[in-house]
Short mmCIF file of C-alpha atoms in Angstrom, two decimals:
data_model
loop_
_atom_site.label_atom_id
_atom_site.label_comp_id
_atom_site.label_asym_id
_atom_site.label_seq_id
_atom_site.Cartn_x
_atom_site.Cartn_y
_atom_site.Cartn_z
CA MET A 295 -7.96 2.60 -37.40
CA PRO A 296 -11.92 1.79 -36.92
CA GLU A 297 -11.08 -0.94 -34.59
CA ASP A 298 -9.23 1.33 -32.33
CA VAL A 299 -12.36 3.60 -32.07
CA GLU A 300 -14.21 0.57 -30.52
CA ALA A 301 -11.55 -0.37 -28.13
CA LEU A 302 -12.46 -0.07 -24.68
CA VAL A 303 -8.91 0.57 -23.43
CA GLN A 304 -6.26 1.58 -25.86
CA PHE A 305 -2.65 2.05 -24.84
CA ASP A 306 -0.02 3.98 -27.14
CA ASP A 307 3.49 3.94 -26.30
CA VAL A 308 2.74 4.44 -22.51
CA SER A 309 5.93 4.66 -20.37
CA THR A 310 6.30 5.60 -16.64
CA GLN A 311 9.29 5.43 -14.41
CA PHE A 312 9.41 5.34 -10.59
CA GLY A 313 12.68 6.59 -9.79
CA ASP A 314 15.37 4.61 -11.81
CA LEU A 315 12.71 1.69 -12.39
CA TRP A 316 10.69 1.37 -15.43
CA ALA A 317 7.12 0.65 -14.29
CA LEU A 318 5.82 0.59 -18.08
CA ARG A 319 7.85 0.98 -21.03
CA ASP A 320 6.67 1.71 -24.54
CA VAL A 321 3.32 -0.37 -23.72
CA SER A 322 0.64 -0.43 -26.75
CA PHE A 323 -2.28 -2.43 -26.88
CA GLY A 324 -6.16 -2.33 -27.32
CA LEU A 325 -8.79 -4.19 -25.58
CA ARG A 326 -12.34 -4.57 -27.12
CA LYS A 327 -15.50 -6.03 -25.90
CA SER A 328 -15.54 -9.74 -24.74
CA GLU A 329 -11.78 -9.95 -24.95
CA THR A 330 -9.75 -11.01 -22.28
CA ARG A 331 -5.96 -10.35 -21.54
CA ILE A 332 -4.17 -12.16 -19.09
CA ILE A 333 -0.96 -10.33 -17.65
CA PHE A 334 1.84 -12.38 -16.27
CA GLY A 335 5.20 -11.05 -14.79
CA ALA A 336 7.37 -11.12 -11.99
CA ALA A 337 6.72 -8.95 -9.08
CA GLY A 338 7.55 -5.48 -9.82
CA SER A 339 7.46 -5.90 -13.40
CA GLY A 340 4.65 -3.32 -13.67
CA LYS A 341 1.51 -5.30 -14.01
CA THR A 342 -0.30 -3.45 -11.27
CA THR A 343 0.82 -0.08 -12.74
CA LEU A 344 -0.68 -1.15 -16.25
CA LEU A 345 -4.14 -1.84 -14.47
CA LYS A 346 -4.12 1.52 -12.46
CA ALA A 347 -2.87 3.35 -15.49
CA ALA A 348 -5.70 1.92 -17.47
CA ILE A 349 -8.26 3.63 -15.37
CA GLY A 350 -6.17 6.93 -14.59
CA LEU A 351 -5.41 5.86 -11.14
CA ILE A 352 -1.84 6.59 -11.94
CA GLN A 353 -0.59 8.93 -14.60
CA PRO A 354 1.84 7.90 -17.18
CA ASP A 355 5.16 10.07 -17.98
CA SER A 356 4.36 9.63 -21.66
CA GLY A 357 2.39 8.27 -24.37
CA LYS A 358 -1.52 8.07 -24.39
CA ILE A 359 -4.01 6.30 -23.01
CA CYS A 360 -7.89 5.97 -23.97
CA LEU A 361 -10.75 4.65 -21.74
CA PHE A 362 -13.87 4.14 -23.37
CA GLY A 363 -12.94 6.15 -26.20
CA GLU A 364 -11.95 9.28 -24.37
CA GLU A 365 -8.25 10.22 -23.44
CA ILE A 366 -7.55 9.95 -19.86
CA THR A 367 -3.85 10.92 -19.72
CA ASN A 368 -3.29 14.43 -18.34
CA ARG A 369 -7.16 14.77 -17.41
CA SER A 370 -7.37 16.14 -14.14
CA GLU A 371 -8.36 13.94 -11.46
CA HIS A 372 -11.56 15.57 -10.91
CA ALA A 373 -12.60 15.07 -14.50
CA LEU A 374 -11.82 11.18 -14.33
CA PHE A 375 -13.89 10.14 -11.76
CA ALA A 376 -17.26 9.78 -13.77
CA LEU A 377 -15.27 7.96 -16.66
CA ARG A 378 -13.58 5.52 -14.17
CA ALA A 379 -16.90 4.85 -12.42
CA LYS A 380 -18.03 3.04 -15.52
CA ALA A 381 -15.19 0.55 -15.20
CA GLY A 382 -15.05 -2.36 -12.54
CA MET A 383 -11.87 -2.97 -10.62
CA LEU A 384 -10.89 -5.78 -8.42
CA PHE A 385 -8.09 -4.98 -6.12
CA GLN A 386 -5.44 -7.31 -4.81
CA GLU A 387 -6.43 -7.72 -1.38
CA SER A 388 -10.04 -6.78 -2.30
CA ALA A 389 -9.75 -3.07 -0.63
CA LEU A 390 -13.46 -3.40 0.76
CA PHE A 391 -14.22 -0.69 2.94
CA ASP A 392 -14.00 -2.10 6.33
CA SER A 393 -16.15 0.04 8.21
CA LEU A 394 -19.10 -0.92 5.58
CA THR A 395 -20.99 -4.06 5.78
CA VAL A 396 -21.05 -6.38 2.51
CA ARG A 397 -24.33 -4.95 1.87
CA GLU A 398 -23.15 -1.36 1.78
CA ASN A 399 -19.83 -2.14 -0.04
CA VAL A 400 -21.59 -3.69 -2.90
CA GLU A 401 -24.19 -0.77 -3.23
CA TYR A 402 -21.73 1.85 -2.95
CA PRO A 403 -21.06 2.05 -6.59
CA LEU A 404 -24.74 2.33 -7.27
CA ARG A 405 -25.10 4.96 -4.85
CA ASN A 406 -22.12 6.88 -6.28
CA GLN A 407 -23.82 6.74 -9.74
CA GLN A 408 -27.42 7.67 -8.59
CA SER A 409 -27.00 11.15 -10.41
CA GLU A 410 -26.66 9.37 -13.57
CA THR A 411 -28.42 6.25 -13.21
CA PRO A 412 -31.37 6.90 -10.50
CA LEU A 413 -32.66 3.62 -8.98
CA THR A 414 -35.33 3.23 -6.26
CA GLU A 415 -34.12 1.47 -2.38
CA GLU A 416 -35.83 -1.75 -3.69
CA GLU A 417 -33.95 -1.53 -7.31
CA MET A 418 -31.12 -1.14 -5.54
CA GLU A 419 -31.47 -3.88 -2.96
CA GLY A 420 -32.46 -6.04 -6.13
CA ARG A 421 -29.12 -5.09 -7.72
CA VAL A 422 -26.85 -5.79 -4.55
CA ARG A 423 -28.60 -9.21 -4.04
CA GLU A 424 -28.08 -10.09 -7.58
CA ALA A 425 -24.54 -9.47 -7.56
CA LEU A 426 -24.01 -11.30 -4.47
CA ARG A 427 -25.93 -14.25 -5.75
CA PHE A 428 -23.71 -14.15 -8.65
CA VAL A 429 -20.77 -14.72 -6.48
CA GLU A 430 -22.91 -16.81 -4.12
CA LEU A 431 -22.66 -14.71 -1.24
CA GLU A 432 -26.19 -13.61 -0.63
CA HIS A 433 -26.16 -14.84 2.91
CA THR A 434 -23.20 -12.32 4.04
CA LEU A 435 -25.17 -9.44 3.32
CA ASP A 436 -25.01 -7.83 6.82
CA LYS A 437 -21.45 -9.08 7.65
CA LEU A 438 -18.52 -6.92 8.07
CA PRO A 439 -15.57 -7.64 5.65
CA SER A 440 -13.46 -8.74 9.07
CA GLU A 441 -15.95 -11.49 9.43
CA LEU A 442 -15.07 -13.14 6.04
CA SER A 443 -12.37 -15.47 4.95
CA GLY A 444 -10.03 -14.17 2.22
CA GLY A 445 -11.70 -15.86 -0.71
CA MET A 446 -15.22 -14.52 0.42
CA ARG A 447 -13.77 -11.03 0.33
CA ARG A 448 -12.28 -11.56 -2.80
CA ARG A 449 -15.76 -12.69 -4.09
CA VAL A 450 -17.65 -9.67 -2.61
CA GLY A 451 -14.69 -7.52 -4.25
CA ILE A 452 -15.92 -9.11 -7.53
CA ALA A 453 -19.62 -8.21 -6.56
CA ARG A 454 -18.63 -4.71 -5.86
CA ALA A 455 -16.72 -4.56 -9.14
CA ILE A 456 -19.65 -5.81 -11.34
CA VAL A 457 -22.73 -4.64 -9.48
CA THR A 458 -23.07 -1.64 -12.17
CA GLU A 459 -22.60 -4.18 -14.98
CA PRO A 460 -19.60 -2.46 -16.20
CA PRO A 461 -18.31 -3.28 -20.04
CA LEU A 462 -14.69 -3.74 -18.49
CA VAL A 463 -13.34 -5.19 -15.44
CA LEU A 464 -9.92 -5.17 -14.17
CA TYR A 465 -8.80 -7.76 -11.97
CA ASP A 466 -5.77 -7.31 -9.77
CA SER A 467 -4.28 -10.67 -8.81
CA PRO A 468 -7.50 -12.27 -8.07
CA THR A 469 -6.11 -15.42 -7.06
CA ALA A 470 -3.02 -14.25 -4.95
CA GLY A 471 -2.80 -16.06 -1.86
CA LEU A 472 -5.87 -18.19 -1.89
CA ASP A 473 -5.63 -22.07 -1.83
CA PRO A 474 -6.10 -23.91 -5.24
CA ILE A 475 -9.78 -24.68 -4.71
CA THR A 476 -10.87 -21.13 -3.58
CA ALA A 477 -8.40 -19.77 -6.56
CA ASN A 478 -10.48 -21.76 -9.21
CA THR A 479 -13.72 -20.73 -7.54
CA ILE A 480 -12.91 -17.13 -8.46
CA MET A 481 -11.60 -17.78 -11.81
CA ALA A 482 -15.07 -19.63 -12.52
CA LEU A 483 -16.52 -16.64 -11.43
CA ILE A 484 -14.60 -14.24 -13.78
CA ALA A 485 -14.97 -16.44 -16.79
CA LYS A 486 -18.71 -16.64 -15.85
CA GLU A 487 -18.96 -12.76 -15.78
CA ARG A 488 -17.35 -12.56 -18.98
CA ASP A 489 -19.47 -15.28 -20.86
CA VAL A 490 -22.84 -13.79 -19.35
CA ARG A 491 -22.03 -10.02 -19.84
CA GLN A 492 -19.49 -10.11 -22.68
CA THR A 493 -17.34 -8.32 -20.28
CA ALA A 494 -14.02 -7.02 -21.29
CA SER A 495 -11.12 -8.27 -18.85
CA LEU A 496 -7.69 -7.55 -17.86
CA ILE A 497 -6.50 -9.92 -15.69
CA VAL A 498 -3.18 -9.64 -13.64
CA THR A 499 -1.98 -12.92 -12.34
CA HIS A 500 1.08 -15.41 -11.10
CA ARG A 501 -0.73 -18.61 -12.05
CA PHE A 502 -0.61 -20.07 -15.61
CA GLN A 503 -3.64 -22.25 -14.50
CA ASP A 504 -5.77 -18.94 -14.21
CA GLY A 505 -4.91 -18.12 -17.98
CA GLU A 506 -5.61 -21.71 -18.77
CA LEU A 507 -9.03 -21.60 -17.27
CA MET A 508 -9.95 -18.73 -18.88
CA ALA A 509 -8.90 -19.75 -22.49
CA ASN A 510 -10.09 -23.30 -22.37
CA PHE A 511 -13.38 -23.02 -20.50
CA ARG A 512 -16.88 -21.06 -20.76
CA TYR A 513 -19.62 -20.89 -18.69
CA ASP A 514 -22.74 -23.06 -19.99
CA ALA A 515 -26.07 -21.04 -18.79
CA GLY A 516 -28.10 -24.17 -19.01
CA THR A 517 -25.76 -26.39 -16.57
CA GLU A 518 -24.68 -23.32 -14.79
CA GLU A 519 -21.16 -24.90 -14.89
CA LEU A 520 -17.97 -24.17 -16.82
CA VAL A 521 -17.53 -26.63 -19.66
CA PRO A 522 -14.54 -27.12 -21.64
CA VAL A 523 -14.03 -25.20 -25.12
CA PRO A 524 -13.75 -27.83 -27.99
CA GLU A 525 -10.07 -28.35 -29.16
CA SER A 526 -10.75 -27.08 -32.63
CA GLY A 527 -14.02 -25.80 -34.65
CA GLY A 528 -15.35 -22.07 -35.04
CA ASP A 529 -17.09 -22.08 -31.82
CA SER A 530 -13.82 -21.67 -29.78
CA THR A 531 -14.22 -17.69 -29.41
CA GLU A 532 -13.02 -17.85 -25.96
CA ARG A 533 -9.55 -19.31 -27.09
CA ALA A 534 -9.26 -16.45 -29.94
CA LEU A 535 -10.40 -13.63 -27.50
CA THR A 536 -8.25 -14.56 -24.74
CA LYS A 537 -4.58 -13.13 -25.18
CA PHE A 538 -1.38 -13.36 -23.06
CA PHE A 539 0.81 -10.69 -22.27
CA VAL A 540 4.20 -11.37 -20.32
CA MET A 541 5.52 -8.19 -18.65
CA LYS A 542 9.26 -7.73 -17.51
CA GLU A 543 10.68 -4.50 -16.41
CA GLY A 544 7.65 -2.62 -17.24
CA GLU A 545 7.69 -4.11 -21.10
CA ILE A 546 5.39 -6.35 -22.63
CA VAL A 547 7.94 -8.93 -23.76
CA PHE A 548 5.36 -11.46 -24.95
CA SER A 549 2.02 -11.01 -26.42
CA GLY A 550 0.21 -14.18 -28.25
CA SER A 551 -2.25 -16.86 -27.73
CA ARG A 552 -2.04 -19.76 -25.16
CA GLU A 553 -0.49 -22.02 -27.85
CA GLN A 554 2.06 -19.20 -28.64
CA LEU A 555 3.00 -18.92 -24.92
CA ASP A 556 3.22 -22.66 -24.54
CA GLN A 557 5.87 -22.71 -27.41
CA ALA A 558 7.80 -19.48 -26.47
CA THR A 559 11.64 -20.47 -26.07
CA ASP A 560 12.59 -17.22 -24.14
CA PRO A 561 13.41 -18.50 -20.36
CA TYR A 562 11.57 -15.78 -18.92
CA VAL A 563 8.49 -15.98 -20.81
CA ARG A 564 8.78 -19.82 -20.19
CA ARG A 565 8.22 -19.41 -16.42
CA PHE A 566 4.61 -18.43 -17.01
CA ALA A 567 3.91 -21.31 -19.82
CA LYS A 568 2.43 -24.76 -18.83
CA HIS A 569 5.30 -27.25 -18.82
CA MET B 258 20.94 18.26 2.35
CA LEU B 259 19.86 19.34 -0.98
CA SER B 260 17.75 16.31 -1.35
CA PHE B 261 16.16 17.10 2.30
CA LEU B 262 15.10 20.48 1.32
CA LYS B 263 13.72 19.40 -1.81
CA ASP B 264 11.88 16.82 -0.29
CA LEU B 265 10.68 19.13 2.46
CA ILE B 266 9.53 21.60 -0.36
CA ALA B 267 8.01 18.78 -2.25
CA SER B 268 6.00 17.76 1.01
CA PHE B 269 4.81 21.41 1.81
CA GLN B 270 3.65 21.83 -1.93
CA GLU B 271 1.73 18.62 -1.75
CA PHE B 272 0.08 19.38 1.63
CA VAL B 273 -0.94 22.92 -0.10
CA PHE B 274 -2.38 21.21 -2.97
CA VAL B 275 -4.19 18.79 -0.81
CA ALA B 276 -5.51 21.57 1.74
CA GLY B 277 -6.54 23.67 -1.40
CA ARG B 278 -8.74 20.82 -2.86
CA ALA B 279 -10.27 20.26 0.55
CA PHE B 280 -11.35 23.62 0.94
CA GLN B 281 -12.39 23.96 -2.72
CA ASN B 282 -14.54 20.71 -2.05
CA ILE B 283 -16.66 22.54 0.86
CA PHE B 284 -18.52 24.47 -2.03
CA ARG B 285 -18.59 21.69 -4.61
CA ARG B 286 -20.97 18.56 -4.68
CA PRO B 287 -21.56 16.08 -3.57
CA HIS B 288 -21.65 16.98 0.08
CA TYR B 289 -21.40 14.23 2.61
CA TYR B 290 -23.14 15.72 5.57
CA GLY B 291 -23.53 12.18 6.97
CA ASP B 292 -20.05 11.90 7.15
CA VAL B 293 -19.55 15.71 8.51
CA LEU B 294 -21.86 14.67 11.73
CA ILE B 295 -20.12 11.55 12.39
CA GLN B 296 -16.63 13.36 12.50
CA MET B 297 -18.40 16.18 14.60
CA ASP B 298 -19.45 13.16 17.05
CA ILE B 299 -16.16 11.52 17.07
CA ILE B 300 -14.00 14.68 17.22
CA GLY B 301 -16.53 16.78 19.56
CA PHE B 302 -18.32 14.63 21.80
CA GLY B 303 -15.73 11.99 22.02
CA SER B 304 -13.23 14.57 23.26
CA LEU B 305 -15.53 16.07 25.63
CA THR B 306 -14.44 14.03 28.68
CA ILE B 307 -10.70 14.55 28.37
CA VAL B 308 -11.17 18.36 27.38
CA MET B 309 -13.63 19.13 30.41
CA LEU B 310 -11.04 17.29 32.77
CA THR B 311 -7.83 19.28 31.45
CA GLY B 312 -9.87 22.49 31.43
CA PHE B 313 -10.91 21.88 34.97
CA PHE B 314 -7.41 21.04 36.18
CA SER B 315 -5.84 23.84 34.18
CA GLY B 316 -7.95 26.33 35.91
CA ALA B 317 -7.55 24.87 39.41
CA ILE B 318 -3.70 24.63 38.79
CA ILE B 319 -3.45 28.29 37.76
CA ALA B 320 -5.81 29.50 40.33
CA LEU B 321 -3.34 27.73 43.00
CA GLN B 322 -0.09 28.83 41.58
CA MET B 323 -1.46 32.33 40.78
CA SER B 324 -2.80 32.93 44.30
CA ARG B 325 0.74 32.13 45.94
CA ALA B 326 2.24 34.94 43.50
CA LEU B 327 -0.61 37.53 43.57
CA ASN B 328 -0.55 37.23 47.79
CA THR B 329 3.01 38.37 47.80
CA TYR B 330 1.75 41.85 45.99
CA GLY B 331 -1.43 41.79 48.08
CA ALA B 332 -3.37 41.32 44.84
CA ALA B 333 -5.07 38.01 45.53
CA SER B 334 -8.55 39.44 44.69
CA GLN B 335 -7.29 39.45 41.11
CA VAL B 336 -7.01 35.61 40.68
CA GLY B 337 -10.09 35.57 38.78
CA SER B 338 -8.94 38.11 36.31
CA ILE B 339 -5.55 36.43 35.79
CA VAL B 340 -6.99 33.01 35.22
CA SER B 341 -9.79 34.22 32.82
CA LEU B 342 -7.15 36.03 30.68
CA THR B 343 -4.97 33.31 30.44
CA LEU B 344 -7.42 30.61 30.00
CA VAL B 345 -9.35 32.33 27.14
CA ARG B 346 -6.59 33.86 25.41
CA GLU B 347 -4.17 31.25 25.32
CA LEU B 348 -4.33 28.22 27.48
CA GLY B 349 -7.71 26.94 26.76
CA PRO B 350 -7.22 27.10 23.07
CA VAL B 351 -3.64 25.75 22.94
CA LEU B 352 -4.25 22.79 25.39
CA THR B 353 -7.73 21.99 23.65
CA ALA B 354 -6.10 21.65 20.43
CA LEU B 355 -3.06 19.66 21.72
CA LEU B 356 -5.32 17.10 23.28
CA VAL B 357 -7.45 17.01 20.29
CA ALA B 358 -4.44 16.93 18.03
CA GLY B 359 -3.07 13.79 20.28
CA ARG B 360 -6.54 12.37 20.00
CA ASN B 361 -7.91 12.83 16.52
CA ALA B 362 -4.68 13.75 14.37
CA SER B 363 -3.48 10.48 15.30
CA GLY B 364 -6.91 8.95 14.72
CA ILE B 365 -7.44 10.39 11.42
CA ALA B 366 -3.95 9.66 10.37
CA SER B 367 -3.95 5.91 11.00
CA GLU B 368 -7.40 5.68 9.75
CA LEU B 369 -6.74 7.25 6.27
CA GLY B 370 -3.30 5.44 6.60
CA SER B 371 -4.70 1.96 7.14
CA MET B 372 -7.34 2.77 4.17
CA LYS B 373 -4.29 3.83 2.00
CA VAL B 374 -2.18 0.65 2.56
CA THR B 375 -5.15 -1.63 2.03
CA GLU B 376 -5.71 0.00 -1.37
CA GLN B 377 -9.18 1.52 -0.11
CA ILE B 378 -8.29 4.88 -1.08
CA ASP B 379 -7.36 3.73 -4.46
CA ALA B 380 -10.85 1.58 -4.57
CA MET B 381 -12.77 4.76 -3.63
CA ARG B 382 -11.07 6.66 -6.66
CA ALA B 383 -11.85 3.46 -8.91
CA LEU B 384 -15.42 3.72 -7.86
CA GLY B 385 -15.51 7.41 -8.82
CA THR B 386 -15.47 9.04 -5.30
CA ASP B 387 -12.92 12.08 -4.69
CA PRO B 388 -11.42 10.59 -1.57
CA VAL B 389 -10.50 14.45 -0.70
CA GLN B 390 -14.45 15.10 -0.80
CA LYS B 391 -15.59 12.02 0.85
CA LEU B 392 -12.68 11.66 3.66
CA ILE B 393 -10.75 15.17 4.25
CA THR B 394 -13.51 17.75 3.81
CA PRO B 395 -15.85 16.40 6.34
CA ARG B 396 -13.09 15.98 8.63
CA LEU B 397 -11.84 19.74 8.17
CA THR B 398 -15.54 21.04 8.59
CA ALA B 399 -16.16 19.07 11.49
CA THR B 400 -12.76 19.75 13.43
CA SER B 401 -13.02 23.28 12.41
CA VAL B 402 -16.60 23.88 13.85
CA MET B 403 -15.82 21.44 16.92
CA LEU B 404 -12.69 22.73 18.40
CA PRO B 405 -13.90 26.17 18.94
CA LEU B 406 -16.89 24.56 20.72
CA LEU B 407 -14.57 22.52 22.98
CA THR B 408 -12.54 25.43 23.75
CA VAL B 409 -15.50 27.53 25.01
CA ILE B 410 -16.49 24.47 27.20
CA ALA B 411 -12.83 24.00 28.27
CA ASP B 412 -12.59 27.66 29.29
CA ALA B 413 -15.84 27.62 31.12
CA ILE B 414 -15.04 24.30 33.19
CA GLY B 415 -11.79 25.99 33.91
CA LEU B 416 -13.28 29.02 35.29
CA VAL B 417 -15.16 26.95 37.52
CA GLY B 418 -11.89 24.80 38.56
CA ALA B 419 -10.47 28.02 39.52
CA TYR B 420 -13.39 29.26 41.50
CA LEU B 421 -13.21 26.17 43.30
CA VAL B 422 -9.87 26.57 44.29
CA SER B 423 -9.82 30.43 45.07
CA VAL B 424 -13.62 30.80 46.61
CA PRO B 425 -14.25 27.60 48.68
CA LEU B 426 -10.60 26.23 49.24
CA LEU B 427 -8.68 29.37 49.70
CA GLY B 428 -11.33 31.82 50.44
CA LEU B 429 -9.22 34.72 48.54
CA LEU B 430 -12.59 36.32 47.50
CA THR B 431 -16.30 35.75 47.52
CA GLY B 432 -18.03 33.99 44.63
CA SER B 433 -19.54 37.38 43.31
CA GLU B 434 -16.36 39.02 43.14
CA TYR B 435 -14.39 36.16 41.55
CA TRP B 436 -17.00 35.88 38.85
CA SER B 437 -17.54 39.74 38.14
CA SER B 438 -13.60 40.05 38.07
CA SER B 439 -13.06 37.09 35.71
CA TRP B 440 -15.84 38.26 33.24
CA GLN B 441 -15.26 42.20 33.31
CA VAL B 442 -11.50 41.76 32.46
CA LEU B 443 -12.48 40.21 29.07
CA VAL B 444 -12.55 42.38 25.93
CA TYR B 445 -13.68 41.78 22.55
CA ASN B 446 -9.95 41.26 21.44
CA ASP B 447 -9.75 38.50 23.99
CA LEU B 448 -12.83 36.67 23.12
CA ALA B 449 -11.99 37.01 19.28
CA GLN B 450 -8.51 35.34 19.70
CA GLY B 451 -9.96 32.82 21.70
CA LEU B 452 -12.08 31.82 19.08
CA ILE B 453 -9.87 32.51 16.31
CA LYS B 454 -7.09 30.46 17.37
CA PRO B 455 -9.29 27.28 18.03
CA PHE B 456 -10.89 27.43 14.62
CA ILE B 457 -7.33 27.73 12.91
CA PHE B 458 -6.07 24.91 15.08
CA GLY B 459 -8.94 22.77 13.88
CA ILE B 460 -8.09 23.20 10.50
CA ILE B 461 -4.43 22.37 11.07
CA ILE B 462 -5.33 19.32 13.12
CA ALA B 463 -7.45 17.84 10.38
CA LEU B 464 -5.46 18.76 7.44
CA VAL B 465 -2.18 17.44 8.82
CA GLY B 466 -3.73 14.37 10.10
CA CYS B 467 -5.48 13.73 6.68
CA PHE B 468 -2.37 14.68 4.79
CA TYR B 469 0.03 12.40 6.75
CA GLY B 470 -2.51 9.66 6.65
CA MET B 471 -3.02 9.96 2.79
CA ARG B 472 0.66 9.77 2.01
CA THR B 473 1.32 6.77 4.10
CA SER B 474 3.22 3.90 2.34
CA GLY B 475 4.89 0.62 3.88
CA GLY B 476 2.49 -1.27 5.46
CA THR B 477 1.40 -1.38 8.95
CA GLN B 478 4.70 0.19 10.06
CA GLY B 479 4.00 3.01 7.66
CA VAL B 480 0.74 3.70 9.43
CA GLY B 481 2.37 3.98 12.82
CA HIS B 482 5.04 6.06 11.54
CA ALA B 483 2.14 8.56 9.94
CA THR B 484 0.29 8.54 12.94
CA THR B 485 3.53 9.86 15.00
CA GLN B 486 4.00 12.40 12.17
CA ALA B 487 0.89 13.77 12.31
CA VAL B 488 0.77 14.51 16.31
CA VAL B 489 4.29 15.87 16.16
CA ALA B 490 3.82 18.21 13.20
CA SER B 491 0.25 19.44 14.22
CA SER B 492 1.49 20.09 17.82
CA ILE B 493 4.51 22.22 16.38
CA TRP B 494 2.19 24.10 13.99
CA ILE B 495 -0.35 24.60 16.67
CA PHE B 496 2.52 26.43 18.88
CA PHE B 497 3.87 28.34 15.77
CA VAL B 498 0.41 29.68 14.65
CA ALA B 499 -0.37 30.52 18.36
CA LEU B 500 2.67 32.78 18.31
CA LEU B 501 1.94 34.33 14.98
CA ILE B 502 -1.73 35.04 16.35
CA ASP B 503 -0.42 36.37 19.72
CA LYS B 504 1.81 38.71 17.66
CA ILE B 505 -0.97 40.03 15.43
CA PHE B 506 -3.56 40.56 18.26
CA VAL B 507 -0.99 42.21 20.63
CA ASN B 508 -0.18 44.87 17.98
CA LEU B 509 -4.02 45.35 17.67
#
């Protein structure tokens, strides 16, 4: 299928089990440029496994996963490093390297890709500062992660994920454990990244507000703020490009738009809808 | 029972797999020379004081104990030879390795374990770095290079400790008698096993520490568990391998 050729991530009947538990069960979907998938689900429903499988951190028991058009299933770990490095990932607790400063953390992916994309020290410094400016944390350059608050660490994690300007970013519970104001700041940054660079995003979250924000707001470069997407009209691309998944026991039990999610009748699915 | 055996074999298989990759990476790019130097500093220089103290007291204690036994046979002048052989062949390598295992296998396991439970290892993989190359191979190189050096130092300080007990303190023999007997008794076979042992013990300490660290699960409690397991397992392996090497060298 021609649309599959351009999919950045493509899952085909992917299944995996941990003991008797299904972590992924017949999962199939494709994610293309600028698209967003918000993945809801109870704890242990396979959301994080899905994200990790998308970049080959977990190999599924069956099915096929393609990343940037290349099959990653059953590839050796060593053969995956270069491909994985092209995607960005924000881990649940940020997973910043605690022995490195903020600057070293953010420049880590750039140094890692020096052989493919050589940068001078000045260029690297510029890219690091730009990424940290994006998350409004340029002043923390020489701090250690332990000196930052949870929200700030999450923002540095975003800076590290996007510093190489990847076409695909995976976010594992970016707002978990944060207060609502900080959570909104984080989601605003994710929306800004999507709109500024047309990044494809896979976002795992528990909060329906995160999905609301991604579907209903867009970053306005003029005012440098998030503005609501008009309710109707051809301009509302964010809404069309944002789809929702609900996962249960490894299975995608719901896939659709925000409106479809709000109208769902299944009690499990409704737990993640606005009501 | 069957599941226990299956787990044991699966763990050993996993260990062999990780060890194989760590060795393979010594010859594979990229090389993290900076990390090797940092680990050499932590493992080598960091352990120097405790290794020197242990070496000194071991030598002194052996000399003290042996002097009494040797006196019974009127062979007190042989104290230098006995201390030298015991230290170089066995006690130097084994005691140094046990100390470094206690200090560094635990350190490695807890550091890597903490990285594992906070997803830093996964983050490293996601960013395109091989954690075996970045974390295990430098520790393997550093420990296997530093442990023989530490052992040589421990042996030398141990001989000084034995000298102080047997010459100035007990007056069993003269200084030159002590040093010449302790040096002349050593043959190439002794020196070879005195250096091969710490080299292999270094490999064991690094690999066992890294292995338990990398398979840590279950939060901070898991880190503690991995640390304990790393020290226990590496100590047992050290004794087992010492016995194996002794058997080989005795037959030579």
